[in-house]
Amino acid sequence: MNILLETLKKYKVLGVVFVISLLFGVYALFFRSETPSEDILITTSPESSEVDAVSVDLIALLLSLKTIDIDTTLFSDDRFKSLTDFSVELVRQEVGRPNPFLPIGR
């Protein structure tokens, strides 16, 4: 019987610690106002060599896009011309209620 009481006390203590931790977490998450401190903010500027390397890579990529040549003979091919258009024309319908989520009768 004594062992059972000791076990219940341990669970009771663990439960109280858990509830206190949970309450502290809820307080910290919702109620604590965080005022930004100027001491925390540290600004650094990237080194110019890194920026230059990125700029060179970007310019090289853009120049490689200029050299792309699309073969337009595809559009004059008989197989392309034989393709069928299966698009459906949309019929204009009357507009329903202004707010469909309101109860009916309003």
mmCIF file with all atom_site columns, C-alpha atoms in Angstrom:
data_model
loop_
_atom_site.group_PDB
_atom_site.id
_atom_site.type_symbol
_atom_site.label_atom_id
_atom_site.label_alt_id
_atom_site.label_comp_id
_atom_site.label_asym_id
_atom_site.label_entity_id
_atom_site.label_seq_id
_atom_site.pdbx_PDB_ins_code
_atom_site.Cartn_x
_atom_site.Cartn_y
_atom_site.Cartn_z
_atom_site.occupancy
_atom_site.B_iso_or_equiv
_atom_site.pdbx_formal_charge
_atom_site.auth_seq_id
_atom_site.auth_comp_id
_atom_site.auth_asym_id
_atom_site.auth_atom_id
_atom_site.pdbx_PDB_model_num
ATOM 1   C CA . MET A 1 1   ? 0.000   0.000  0.000   1.00 0.00 ? 1   MET A CA 1
ATOM 2   C CA . ASN A 1 2   ? 2.887   2.310  0.841   1.00 0.00 ? 2   ASN A CA 1
ATOM 3   C CA . ILE A 1 3   ? 4.447   1.753  -2.607  1.00 0.00 ? 3   ILE A CA 1
ATOM 4   C CA . LEU A 1 4   ? 1.159   2.672  -4.252  1.00 0.00 ? 4   LEU A CA 1
ATOM 5   C CA . LEU A 1 5   ? 0.980   5.959  -2.332  1.00 0.00 ? 5   LEU A CA 1
ATOM 6   C CA . GLU A 1 6   ? 4.575   6.820  -3.240  1.00 0.00 ? 6   GLU A CA 1
ATOM 7   C CA . THR A 1 7   ? 3.856   6.124  -6.910  1.00 0.00 ? 7   THR A CA 1
ATOM 8   C CA . LEU A 1 8   ? 0.749   8.312  -6.797  1.00 0.00 ? 8   LEU A CA 1
ATOM 9   C CA . LYS A 1 9   ? 2.760   11.115 -5.176  1.00 0.00 ? 9   LYS A CA 1
ATOM 10  C CA . LYS A 1 10  ? 5.368   10.876 -7.950  1.00 0.00 ? 10  LYS A CA 1
ATOM 11  C CA . TYR A 1 11  ? 2.681   11.081 -10.624 1.00 0.00 ? 11  TYR A CA 1
ATOM 12  C CA . LYS A 1 12  ? 1.058   13.968 -8.779  1.00 0.00 ? 12  LYS A CA 1
ATOM 13  C CA . VAL A 1 13  ? 4.359   15.868 -8.670  1.00 0.00 ? 13  VAL A CA 1
ATOM 14  C CA . LEU A 1 14  ? 5.001   15.119 -12.350 1.00 0.00 ? 14  LEU A CA 1
ATOM 15  C CA . GLY A 1 15  ? 1.496   16.290 -13.209 1.00 0.00 ? 15  GLY A CA 1
ATOM 16  C CA . VAL A 1 16  ? 1.934   19.543 -11.301 1.00 0.00 ? 16  VAL A CA 1
ATOM 17  C CA . VAL A 1 17  ? 5.300   20.172 -12.980 1.00 0.00 ? 17  VAL A CA 1
ATOM 18  C CA . PHE A 1 18  ? 3.744   19.454 -16.381 1.00 0.00 ? 18  PHE A CA 1
ATOM 19  C CA . VAL A 1 19  ? 0.807   21.811 -15.763 1.00 0.00 ? 19  VAL A CA 1
ATOM 20  C CA . ILE A 1 20  ? 3.128   24.586 -14.542 1.00 0.00 ? 20  ILE A CA 1
ATOM 21  C CA . SER A 1 21  ? 5.342   24.116 -17.604 1.00 0.00 ? 21  SER A CA 1
ATOM 22  C CA . LEU A 1 22  ? 2.304   24.190 -19.866 1.00 0.00 ? 22  LEU A CA 1
ATOM 23  C CA . LEU A 1 23  ? 0.976   27.369 -18.251 1.00 0.00 ? 23  LEU A CA 1
ATOM 24  C CA . PHE A 1 24  ? 4.379   29.039 -18.559 1.00 0.00 ? 24  PHE A CA 1
ATOM 25  C CA . GLY A 1 25  ? 4.560   28.050 -22.226 1.00 0.00 ? 25  GLY A CA 1
ATOM 26  C CA . VAL A 1 26  ? 1.093   29.481 -22.918 1.00 0.00 ? 26  VAL A CA 1
ATOM 27  C CA . TYR A 1 27  ? 2.020   32.696 -21.099 1.00 0.00 ? 27  TYR A CA 1
ATOM 28  C CA . ALA A 1 28  ? 5.282   33.016 -23.001 1.00 0.00 ? 28  ALA A CA 1
ATOM 29  C CA . LEU A 1 29  ? 3.583   32.349 -26.310 1.00 0.00 ? 29  LEU A CA 1
ATOM 30  C CA . PHE A 1 30  ? 0.546   34.606 -25.990 1.00 0.00 ? 30  PHE A CA 1
ATOM 31  C CA . PHE A 1 31  ? 0.937   37.183 -23.242 1.00 0.00 ? 31  PHE A CA 1
ATOM 32  C CA . ARG A 1 32  ? 4.583   38.171 -23.052 1.00 0.00 ? 32  ARG A CA 1
ATOM 33  C CA . SER A 1 33  ? 5.191   41.264 -25.138 1.00 0.00 ? 33  SER A CA 1
ATOM 34  C CA . GLU A 1 34  ? 8.433   41.214 -26.992 1.00 0.00 ? 34  GLU A CA 1
ATOM 35  C CA . THR A 1 35  ? 9.971   44.628 -27.298 1.00 0.00 ? 35  THR A CA 1
ATOM 36  C CA . PRO A 1 36  ? 12.692  44.593 -29.902 1.00 0.00 ? 36  PRO A CA 1
ATOM 37  C CA . SER A 1 37  ? 16.029  45.572 -28.485 1.00 0.00 ? 37  SER A CA 1
ATOM 38  C CA . GLU A 1 38  ? 18.463  47.552 -30.568 1.00 0.00 ? 38  GLU A CA 1
ATOM 39  C CA . ASP A 1 39  ? 21.366  45.657 -29.034 1.00 0.00 ? 39  ASP A CA 1
ATOM 40  C CA . ILE A 1 40  ? 20.177  42.395 -30.534 1.00 0.00 ? 40  ILE A CA 1
ATOM 41  C CA . LEU A 1 41  ? 20.109  43.645 -34.108 1.00 0.00 ? 41  LEU A CA 1
ATOM 42  C CA . ILE A 1 42  ? 23.448  43.190 -35.804 1.00 0.00 ? 42  ILE A CA 1
ATOM 43  C CA . THR A 1 43  ? 23.758  44.219 -39.410 1.00 0.00 ? 43  THR A CA 1
ATOM 44  C CA . THR A 1 44  ? 26.503  42.984 -41.648 1.00 0.00 ? 44  THR A CA 1
ATOM 45  C CA . SER A 1 45  ? 27.146  43.753 -45.260 1.00 0.00 ? 45  SER A CA 1
ATOM 46  C CA . PRO A 1 46  ? 28.125  40.960 -47.607 1.00 0.00 ? 46  PRO A CA 1
ATOM 47  C CA . GLU A 1 47  ? 31.618  41.137 -48.934 1.00 0.00 ? 47  GLU A CA 1
ATOM 48  C CA . SER A 1 48  ? 31.928  42.683 -52.353 1.00 0.00 ? 48  SER A CA 1
ATOM 49  C CA . SER A 1 49  ? 33.664  39.605 -53.793 1.00 0.00 ? 49  SER A CA 1
ATOM 50  C CA . GLU A 1 50  ? 30.617  37.456 -52.991 1.00 0.00 ? 50  GLU A CA 1
ATOM 51  C CA . VAL A 1 51  ? 28.287  39.991 -54.603 1.00 0.00 ? 51  VAL A CA 1
ATOM 52  C CA . ASP A 1 52  ? 30.539  40.230 -57.654 1.00 0.00 ? 52  ASP A CA 1
ATOM 53  C CA . ALA A 1 53  ? 30.613  36.436 -58.025 1.00 0.00 ? 53  ALA A CA 1
ATOM 54  C CA . VAL A 1 54  ? 26.820  36.239 -57.877 1.00 0.00 ? 54  VAL A CA 1
ATOM 55  C CA . SER A 1 55  ? 26.512  39.094 -60.376 1.00 0.00 ? 55  SER A CA 1
ATOM 56  C CA . VAL A 1 56  ? 28.886  37.395 -62.801 1.00 0.00 ? 56  VAL A CA 1
ATOM 57  C CA . ASP A 1 57  ? 26.953  34.122 -62.535 1.00 0.00 ? 57  ASP A CA 1
ATOM 58  C CA . LEU A 1 58  ? 23.655  35.912 -63.138 1.00 0.00 ? 58  LEU A CA 1
ATOM 59  C CA . ILE A 1 59  ? 24.976  37.774 -66.167 1.00 0.00 ? 59  ILE A CA 1
ATOM 60  C CA . ALA A 1 60  ? 26.402  34.545 -67.607 1.00 0.00 ? 60  ALA A CA 1
ATOM 61  C CA . LEU A 1 61  ? 23.037  32.849 -67.152 1.00 0.00 ? 61  LEU A CA 1
ATOM 62  C CA . LEU A 1 62  ? 21.180  35.703 -68.834 1.00 0.00 ? 62  LEU A CA 1
ATOM 63  C CA . LEU A 1 63  ? 23.615  35.714 -71.745 1.00 0.00 ? 63  LEU A CA 1
ATOM 64  C CA . SER A 1 64  ? 23.121  31.970 -72.195 1.00 0.00 ? 64  SER A CA 1
ATOM 65  C CA . LEU A 1 65  ? 19.379  32.602 -72.521 1.00 0.00 ? 65  LEU A CA 1
ATOM 66  C CA . LYS A 1 66  ? 20.027  34.898 -75.494 1.00 0.00 ? 66  LYS A CA 1
ATOM 67  C CA . THR A 1 67  ? 21.575  32.039 -77.431 1.00 0.00 ? 67  THR A CA 1
ATOM 68  C CA . ILE A 1 68  ? 18.469  29.838 -77.244 1.00 0.00 ? 68  ILE A CA 1
ATOM 69  C CA . ASP A 1 69  ? 17.043  29.234 -80.709 1.00 0.00 ? 69  ASP A CA 1
ATOM 70  C CA . ILE A 1 70  ? 13.565  27.742 -81.070 1.00 0.00 ? 70  ILE A CA 1
ATOM 71  C CA . ASP A 1 71  ? 12.957  25.600 -84.138 1.00 0.00 ? 71  ASP A CA 1
ATOM 72  C CA . THR A 1 72  ? 9.680   26.877 -85.616 1.00 0.00 ? 72  THR A CA 1
ATOM 73  C CA . THR A 1 73  ? 9.422   24.178 -88.291 1.00 0.00 ? 73  THR A CA 1
ATOM 74  C CA . LEU A 1 74  ? 7.389   22.213 -85.755 1.00 0.00 ? 74  LEU A CA 1
ATOM 75  C CA . PHE A 1 75  ? 4.393   24.455 -86.428 1.00 0.00 ? 75  PHE A CA 1
ATOM 76  C CA . SER A 1 76  ? 4.462   23.757 -90.170 1.00 0.00 ? 76  SER A CA 1
ATOM 77  C CA . ASP A 1 77  ? 4.597   19.975 -89.694 1.00 0.00 ? 77  ASP A CA 1
ATOM 78  C CA . ASP A 1 78  ? 1.526   18.007 -90.868 1.00 0.00 ? 78  ASP A CA 1
ATOM 79  C CA . ARG A 1 79  ? 1.333   16.111 -87.568 1.00 0.00 ? 79  ARG A CA 1
ATOM 80  C CA . PHE A 1 80  ? 1.087   19.390 -85.653 1.00 0.00 ? 80  PHE A CA 1
ATOM 81  C CA . LYS A 1 81  ? -1.564  20.705 -88.028 1.00 0.00 ? 81  LYS A CA 1
ATOM 82  C CA . SER A 1 82  ? -3.598  17.508 -87.622 1.00 0.00 ? 82  SER A CA 1
ATOM 83  C CA . LEU A 1 83  ? -3.985  18.030 -83.878 1.00 0.00 ? 83  LEU A CA 1
ATOM 84  C CA . THR A 1 84  ? -7.605  18.588 -82.821 1.00 0.00 ? 84  THR A CA 1
ATOM 85  C CA . ASP A 1 85  ? -8.737  21.348 -80.497 1.00 0.00 ? 85  ASP A CA 1
ATOM 86  C CA . PHE A 1 86  ? -10.943 19.856 -77.763 1.00 0.00 ? 86  PHE A CA 1
ATOM 87  C CA . SER A 1 87  ? -11.569 23.102 -75.919 1.00 0.00 ? 87  SER A CA 1
ATOM 88  C CA . VAL A 1 88  ? -15.063 23.763 -74.582 1.00 0.00 ? 88  VAL A CA 1
ATOM 89  C CA . GLU A 1 89  ? -16.699 27.144 -74.985 1.00 0.00 ? 89  GLU A CA 1
ATOM 90  C CA . LEU A 1 90  ? -17.938 28.513 -71.684 1.00 0.00 ? 90  LEU A CA 1
ATOM 91  C CA . VAL A 1 91  ? -21.527 29.709 -71.722 1.00 0.00 ? 91  VAL A CA 1
ATOM 92  C CA . ARG A 1 92  ? -22.230 32.897 -69.781 1.00 0.00 ? 92  ARG A CA 1
ATOM 93  C CA . GLN A 1 93  ? -24.591 32.151 -66.901 1.00 0.00 ? 93  GLN A CA 1
ATOM 94  C CA . GLU A 1 94  ? -26.687 34.298 -64.636 1.00 0.00 ? 94  GLU A CA 1
ATOM 95  C CA . VAL A 1 95  ? -24.982 35.451 -61.454 1.00 0.00 ? 95  VAL A CA 1
ATOM 96  C CA . GLY A 1 96  ? -26.278 33.795 -58.281 1.00 0.00 ? 96  GLY A CA 1
ATOM 97  C CA . ARG A 1 97  ? -26.696 35.285 -54.825 1.00 0.00 ? 97  ARG A CA 1
ATOM 98  C CA . PRO A 1 98  ? -24.277 38.000 -53.719 1.00 0.00 ? 98  PRO A CA 1
ATOM 99  C CA . ASN A 1 99  ? -23.226 35.957 -50.669 1.00 0.00 ? 99  ASN A CA 1
ATOM 100 C CA . PRO A 1 100 ? -23.895 32.233 -51.122 1.00 0.00 ? 100 PRO A CA 1
ATOM 101 C CA . PHE A 1 101 ? -23.043 31.508 -47.481 1.00 0.00 ? 101 PHE A CA 1
ATOM 102 C CA . LEU A 1 102 ? -25.922 33.501 -45.993 1.00 0.00 ? 102 LEU A CA 1
ATOM 103 C CA . PRO A 1 103 ? -28.955 31.484 -44.906 1.00 0.00 ? 103 PRO A CA 1
ATOM 104 C CA . ILE A 1 104 ? -31.630 31.158 -47.584 1.00 0.00 ? 104 ILE A CA 1
ATOM 105 C CA . GLY A 1 105 ? -34.238 33.913 -47.401 1.00 0.00 ? 105 GLY A CA 1
ATOM 106 C CA . ARG A 1 106 ? -31.846 36.753 -46.638 1.00 0.00 ? 106 ARG A CA 1
#
